[in-house]
Amino acid sequence: MTDSLLLIYSRPVDGREREYHDWYDHTHLADVMAVPGVRSARRYRSGDTDGRYLAVYQLDGDPDQVLAEMTRRFGTEAMAPSDALDLSTISMTVWSPLG
């Protein structure tokens, strides 16, 4: 399967929004883009005031393999998380094209 989308919702830890955005924009996106099969990345904010943010990654190849590699890297030097990221709020969904 090619041209899938990975949608990841997350929130910063209360009071650490600036640090969260700095890490996401200047460190994490580059780390994710280094994963084979990740073609592009873009971030969005919610129109609500609930503090949620969305990262949309366009994937090439088998999304299960791309996610497995992301999972393998997360928490290592290749993809170090920030303590400004509220890990309890992360939600991931893969969307694949029809037909």
Tab-separated table of N, CA and C in Angstrom:
chain	number	residue	atom	x	y	z
A	1	MET	N	0.855	-1.185	0.000
A	1	MET	CA	0.000	0.000	0.000
A	1	MET	C	0.893	1.238	0.000
A	2	THR	N	0.564	2.186	-0.844
A	2	THR	CA	1.324	3.438	-0.888
A	2	THR	C	0.392	4.622	-0.681
A	3	ASP	N	0.991	5.744	-0.393
A	3	ASP	CA	0.271	7.004	-0.258
A	3	ASP	C	-0.761	6.982	0.873
A	4	SER	N	-0.401	6.388	1.988
A	4	SER	CA	-1.255	6.399	3.177
A	4	SER	C	-0.955	7.640	4.001
A	5	LEU	N	-1.873	7.960	4.897
A	5	LEU	CA	-1.676	9.070	5.819
A	5	LEU	C	-1.630	8.543	7.240
A	6	LEU	N	-0.708	9.056	8.018
A	6	LEU	CA	-0.634	8.776	9.443
A	6	LEU	C	-1.016	10.058	10.159
A	7	LEU	N	-2.086	10.000	10.947
A	7	LEU	CA	-2.551	11.152	11.710
A	7	LEU	C	-2.240	10.920	13.175
A	8	ILE	N	-1.534	11.869	13.784
A	8	ILE	CA	-1.166	11.758	15.187
A	8	ILE	C	-1.640	13.004	15.924
A	9	TYR	N	-2.510	12.779	16.899
A	9	TYR	CA	-2.992	13.850	17.773
A	9	TYR	C	-2.166	13.838	19.047
A	10	SER	N	-1.838	15.031	19.539
A	10	SER	CA	-1.117	15.116	20.807
A	10	SER	C	-1.374	16.477	21.442
A	11	ARG	N	-0.925	16.589	22.683
A	11	ARG	CA	-1.031	17.842	23.451
A	11	ARG	C	0.257	18.050	24.225
A	12	PRO	N	0.564	19.301	24.501
A	12	PRO	CA	1.702	19.563	25.380
A	12	PRO	C	1.300	19.372	26.841
A	13	VAL	N	2.282	19.180	27.675
A	13	VAL	CA	2.075	19.201	29.118
A	13	VAL	C	1.614	20.613	29.478
A	14	ASP	N	0.683	20.714	30.401
A	14	ASP	CA	0.179	22.029	30.815
A	14	ASP	C	1.323	22.978	31.158
A	15	GLY	N	1.260	24.172	30.582
A	15	GLY	CA	2.252	25.196	30.868
A	15	GLY	C	3.538	25.073	30.076
A	16	ARG	N	3.632	24.076	29.172
A	16	ARG	CA	4.891	23.863	28.437
A	16	ARG	C	4.678	23.893	26.924
A	17	GLU	N	3.688	24.643	26.494
A	17	GLU	CA	3.334	24.679	25.078
A	17	GLU	C	4.483	25.198	24.203
A	18	ARG	N	5.152	26.238	24.625
A	18	ARG	CA	6.255	26.799	23.828
A	18	ARG	C	7.360	25.746	23.624
A	19	GLU	N	7.728	25.062	24.681
A	19	GLU	CA	8.767	24.030	24.594
A	19	GLU	C	8.327	22.884	23.690
A	20	TYR	N	7.057	22.493	23.804
A	20	TYR	CA	6.471	21.431	22.971
A	20	TYR	C	6.594	21.799	21.493
A	21	HIS	N	6.180	23.017	21.124
A	21	HIS	CA	6.237	23.440	19.726
A	21	HIS	C	7.680	23.539	19.226
A	22	ASP	N	8.575	24.040	20.049
A	22	ASP	CA	9.980	24.141	19.663
A	22	ASP	C	10.549	22.753	19.365
A	23	TRP	N	10.296	21.801	20.267
A	23	TRP	CA	10.772	20.423	20.054
A	23	TRP	C	10.145	19.824	18.808
A	24	TYR	N	8.829	19.958	18.666
A	24	TYR	CA	8.140	19.340	17.534
A	24	TYR	C	8.651	19.908	16.212
A	25	ASP	N	8.716	21.242	16.114
A	25	ASP	CA	9.079	21.883	14.859
A	25	ASP	C	10.564	21.784	14.514
A	26	HIS	N	11.432	21.777	15.521
A	26	HIS	CA	12.869	21.831	15.253
A	26	HIS	C	13.623	20.531	15.491
A	27	THR	N	12.961	19.553	16.080
A	27	THR	CA	13.624	18.273	16.334
A	27	THR	C	12.800	17.097	15.828
A	28	HIS	N	11.586	16.979	16.343
A	28	HIS	CA	10.799	15.764	16.094
A	28	HIS	C	10.423	15.574	14.627
A	29	LEU	N	9.983	16.629	13.955
A	29	LEU	CA	9.606	16.460	12.549
A	29	LEU	C	10.778	15.952	11.716
A	30	ALA	N	11.968	16.450	11.950
A	30	ALA	CA	13.151	15.969	11.220
A	30	ALA	C	13.444	14.516	11.544
A	31	ASP	N	13.267	14.136	12.812
A	31	ASP	CA	13.478	12.737	13.203
A	31	ASP	C	12.492	11.816	12.490
A	32	VAL	N	11.236	12.235	12.413
A	32	VAL	CA	10.218	11.407	11.742
A	32	VAL	C	10.484	11.365	10.243
A	33	MET	N	10.855	12.494	9.652
A	33	MET	CA	11.136	12.517	8.211
A	33	MET	C	12.332	11.637	7.840
A	34	ALA	N	13.194	11.321	8.797
A	34	ALA	CA	14.348	10.448	8.541
A	34	ALA	C	13.956	8.973	8.482
A	35	VAL	N	12.731	8.650	8.871
A	35	VAL	CA	12.261	7.262	8.835
A	35	VAL	C	11.946	6.894	7.380
A	36	PRO	N	12.521	5.804	6.881
A	36	PRO	CA	12.203	5.392	5.513
A	36	PRO	C	10.693	5.183	5.350
A	37	GLY	N	10.164	5.743	4.265
A	37	GLY	CA	8.740	5.613	3.986
A	37	GLY	C	7.914	6.812	4.402
A	38	VAL	N	8.521	7.775	5.089
A	38	VAL	CA	7.806	9.006	5.442
A	38	VAL	C	8.152	10.041	4.373
A	39	ARG	N	7.139	10.446	3.602
A	39	ARG	CA	7.351	11.350	2.474
A	39	ARG	C	7.204	12.816	2.862
A	40	SER	N	6.249	13.120	3.713
A	40	SER	CA	6.050	14.520	4.086
A	40	SER	C	5.407	14.606	5.465
A	41	ALA	N	5.481	15.803	6.040
A	41	ALA	CA	4.913	16.032	7.372
A	41	ALA	C	4.363	17.444	7.430
A	42	ARG	N	3.239	17.582	8.122
A	42	ARG	CA	2.651	18.906	8.324
A	42	ARG	C	1.877	18.897	9.628
A	43	ARG	N	1.930	20.008	10.356
A	43	ARG	CA	1.232	20.122	11.641
A	43	ARG	C	0.057	21.079	11.536
A	44	TYR	N	-0.959	20.806	12.370
A	44	TYR	CA	-2.173	21.620	12.408
A	44	TYR	C	-2.575	21.830	13.859
A	45	ARG	N	-3.281	22.920	14.100
A	45	ARG	CA	-3.857	23.142	15.420
A	45	ARG	C	-5.362	22.995	15.310
A	46	SER	N	-5.988	22.639	16.392
A	46	SER	CA	-7.429	22.491	16.448
A	46	SER	C	-8.081	23.864	16.429
A	47	GLY	N	-9.242	23.971	15.789
A	47	GLY	CA	-10.006	25.199	15.816
A	47	GLY	C	-10.665	25.416	17.169
A	48	ASP	N	-10.746	24.333	17.951
A	48	ASP	CA	-11.280	24.417	19.310
A	48	ASP	C	-10.205	24.981	20.231
A	49	THR	N	-10.574	25.221	21.449
A	49	THR	CA	-9.602	25.711	22.427
A	49	THR	C	-9.165	24.595	23.365
A	50	ASP	N	-9.182	23.359	22.861
A	50	ASP	CA	-8.852	22.225	23.729
A	50	ASP	C	-7.361	21.905	23.774
A	51	GLY	N	-6.542	22.625	23.015
A	51	GLY	CA	-5.094	22.437	23.085
A	51	GLY	C	-4.561	21.239	22.323
A	52	ARG	N	-5.379	20.665	21.442
A	52	ARG	CA	-4.914	19.522	20.655
A	52	ARG	C	-4.192	19.995	19.402
A	53	TYR	N	-3.216	19.185	18.992
A	53	TYR	CA	-2.490	19.440	17.762
A	53	TYR	C	-2.452	18.160	16.953
A	54	LEU	N	-2.392	18.322	15.641
A	54	LEU	CA	-2.408	17.193	14.725
A	54	LEU	C	-1.172	17.246	13.838
A	55	ALA	N	-0.510	16.115	13.712
A	55	ALA	CA	0.578	15.964	12.741
A	55	ALA	C	0.093	14.974	11.688
A	56	VAL	N	0.232	15.351	10.419
A	56	VAL	CA	-0.174	14.498	9.309
A	56	VAL	C	1.080	14.129	8.529
A	57	TYR	N	1.323	12.830	8.451
A	57	TYR	CA	2.484	12.317	7.730
A	57	TYR	C	1.996	11.532	6.525
A	58	GLN	N	2.561	11.829	5.364
A	58	GLN	CA	2.249	11.074	4.164
A	58	GLN	C	3.280	9.954	4.054
A	59	LEU	N	2.781	8.721	3.891
A	59	LEU	CA	3.644	7.546	3.904
A	59	LEU	C	3.691	6.886	2.535
A	60	ASP	N	4.834	6.351	2.202
A	60	ASP	CA	5.008	5.504	1.024
A	60	ASP	C	5.274	4.086	1.508
A	61	GLY	N	4.851	3.104	0.753
A	61	GLY	CA	5.117	1.727	1.113
A	61	GLY	C	4.113	1.194	2.116
A	62	ASP	N	4.497	0.138	2.792
A	62	ASP	CA	3.635	-0.538	3.756
A	62	ASP	C	3.579	0.273	5.051
A	63	PRO	N	2.408	0.799	5.415
A	63	PRO	CA	2.334	1.618	6.627
A	63	PRO	C	2.705	0.855	7.890
A	64	ASP	N	2.448	-0.445	7.918
A	64	ASP	CA	2.824	-1.235	9.094
A	64	ASP	C	4.341	-1.252	9.287
A	65	GLN	N	5.078	-1.336	8.199
A	65	GLN	CA	6.543	-1.321	8.288
A	65	GLN	C	7.053	0.045	8.719
A	66	VAL	N	6.441	1.106	8.191
A	66	VAL	CA	6.855	2.458	8.566
A	66	VAL	C	6.583	2.672	10.058
A	67	LEU	N	5.394	2.288	10.522
A	67	LEU	CA	5.058	2.444	11.943
A	67	LEU	C	5.968	1.609	12.829
A	68	ALA	N	6.318	0.405	12.392
A	68	ALA	CA	7.221	-0.438	13.172
A	68	ALA	C	8.576	0.237	13.341
A	69	GLU	N	9.063	0.869	12.275
A	69	GLU	CA	10.356	1.565	12.358
A	69	GLU	C	10.243	2.797	13.239
A	70	MET	N	9.143	3.522	13.146
A	70	MET	CA	8.951	4.689	14.019
A	70	MET	C	8.928	4.252	15.481
A	71	THR	N	8.225	3.181	15.755
A	71	THR	CA	8.130	2.659	17.120
A	71	THR	C	9.500	2.212	17.620
A	72	ARG	N	10.271	1.562	16.746
A	72	ARG	CA	11.611	1.108	17.119
A	72	ARG	C	12.499	2.292	17.486
A	73	ARG	N	12.374	3.391	16.763
A	73	ARG	CA	13.222	4.560	16.982
A	73	ARG	C	12.772	5.427	18.157
A	74	PHE	N	11.467	5.456	18.436
A	74	PHE	CA	10.952	6.359	19.466
A	74	PHE	C	11.557	6.015	20.827
A	75	GLY	N	12.055	7.018	21.502
A	75	GLY	CA	12.679	6.819	22.802
A	75	GLY	C	14.170	6.553	22.725
A	76	THR	N	14.712	6.559	21.495
A	76	THR	CA	16.156	6.392	21.313
A	76	THR	C	16.739	7.735	20.880
A	77	GLU	N	18.042	7.780	20.695
A	77	GLU	CA	18.700	8.991	20.220
A	77	GLU	C	18.177	9.418	18.851
A	78	ALA	N	17.699	8.453	18.058
A	78	ALA	CA	17.185	8.749	16.722
A	78	ALA	C	15.840	9.470	16.756
A	79	MET	N	15.108	9.329	17.871
A	79	MET	CA	13.799	9.977	17.987
A	79	MET	C	13.464	10.157	19.470
A	80	ALA	N	14.175	11.058	20.082
A	80	ALA	CA	14.004	11.289	21.522
A	80	ALA	C	12.753	12.121	21.779
A	81	PRO	N	11.893	11.658	22.670
A	81	PRO	CA	10.710	12.448	23.007
A	81	PRO	C	11.077	13.615	23.913
A	82	SER	N	10.202	14.593	23.947
A	82	SER	CA	10.358	15.727	24.852
A	82	SER	C	9.473	15.490	26.070
A	83	ASP	N	9.946	15.920	27.236
A	83	ASP	CA	9.085	15.790	28.411
A	83	ASP	C	8.005	16.872	28.418
A	84	ALA	N	7.985	17.735	27.391
A	84	ALA	CA	6.901	18.698	27.227
A	84	ALA	C	5.716	18.076	26.468
A	85	LEU	N	5.911	16.894	25.914
A	85	LEU	CA	4.858	16.148	25.224
A	85	LEU	C	4.101	15.308	26.239
A	86	ASP	N	2.798	15.484	26.313
A	86	ASP	CA	1.964	14.674	27.207
A	86	ASP	C	1.693	13.339	26.522
A	87	LEU	N	2.491	12.331	26.862
A	87	LEU	CA	2.396	11.019	26.209
A	87	LEU	C	1.024	10.374	26.369
A	88	SER	N	0.289	10.736	27.403
A	88	SER	CA	-1.027	10.126	27.624
A	88	SER	C	-2.070	10.622	26.629
A	89	THR	N	-1.762	11.654	25.855
A	89	THR	CA	-2.738	12.222	24.924
A	89	THR	C	-2.526	11.766	23.488
A	90	ILE	N	-1.510	10.976	23.212
A	90	ILE	CA	-1.193	10.600	21.840
A	90	ILE	C	-2.216	9.605	21.303
A	91	SER	N	-2.683	9.906	20.101
A	91	SER	CA	-3.608	9.031	19.384
A	91	SER	C	-3.145	8.962	17.937
A	92	MET	N	-3.000	7.736	17.393
A	92	MET	CA	-2.518	7.569	16.023
A	92	MET	C	-3.530	6.772	15.209
A	93	THR	N	-3.696	7.183	13.939
A	93	THR	CA	-4.572	6.477	13.012
A	93	THR	C	-3.938	6.509	11.630
A	94	VAL	N	-3.963	5.362	10.947
A	94	VAL	CA	-3.484	5.294	9.570
A	94	VAL	C	-4.703	5.295	8.642
A	95	TRP	N	-4.639	6.127	7.636
A	95	TRP	CA	-5.692	6.207	6.620
A	95	TRP	C	-5.099	5.771	5.286
A	96	SER	N	-5.762	4.833	4.629
A	96	SER	CA	-5.302	4.321	3.338
A	96	SER	C	-6.298	4.698	2.255
A	97	PRO	N	-5.809	4.956	1.042
A	97	PRO	CA	-6.711	5.363	-0.034
A	97	PRO	C	-7.641	4.221	-0.439
A	98	LEU	N	-8.820	4.580	-0.882
A	98	LEU	CA	-9.771	3.605	-1.415
A	98	LEU	C	-9.386	3.276	-2.856
A	99	GLY	N	-9.661	2.037	-3.226
A	99	GLY	CA	-9.476	1.637	-4.623
A	99	GLY	C	-8.118	1.507	-5.030
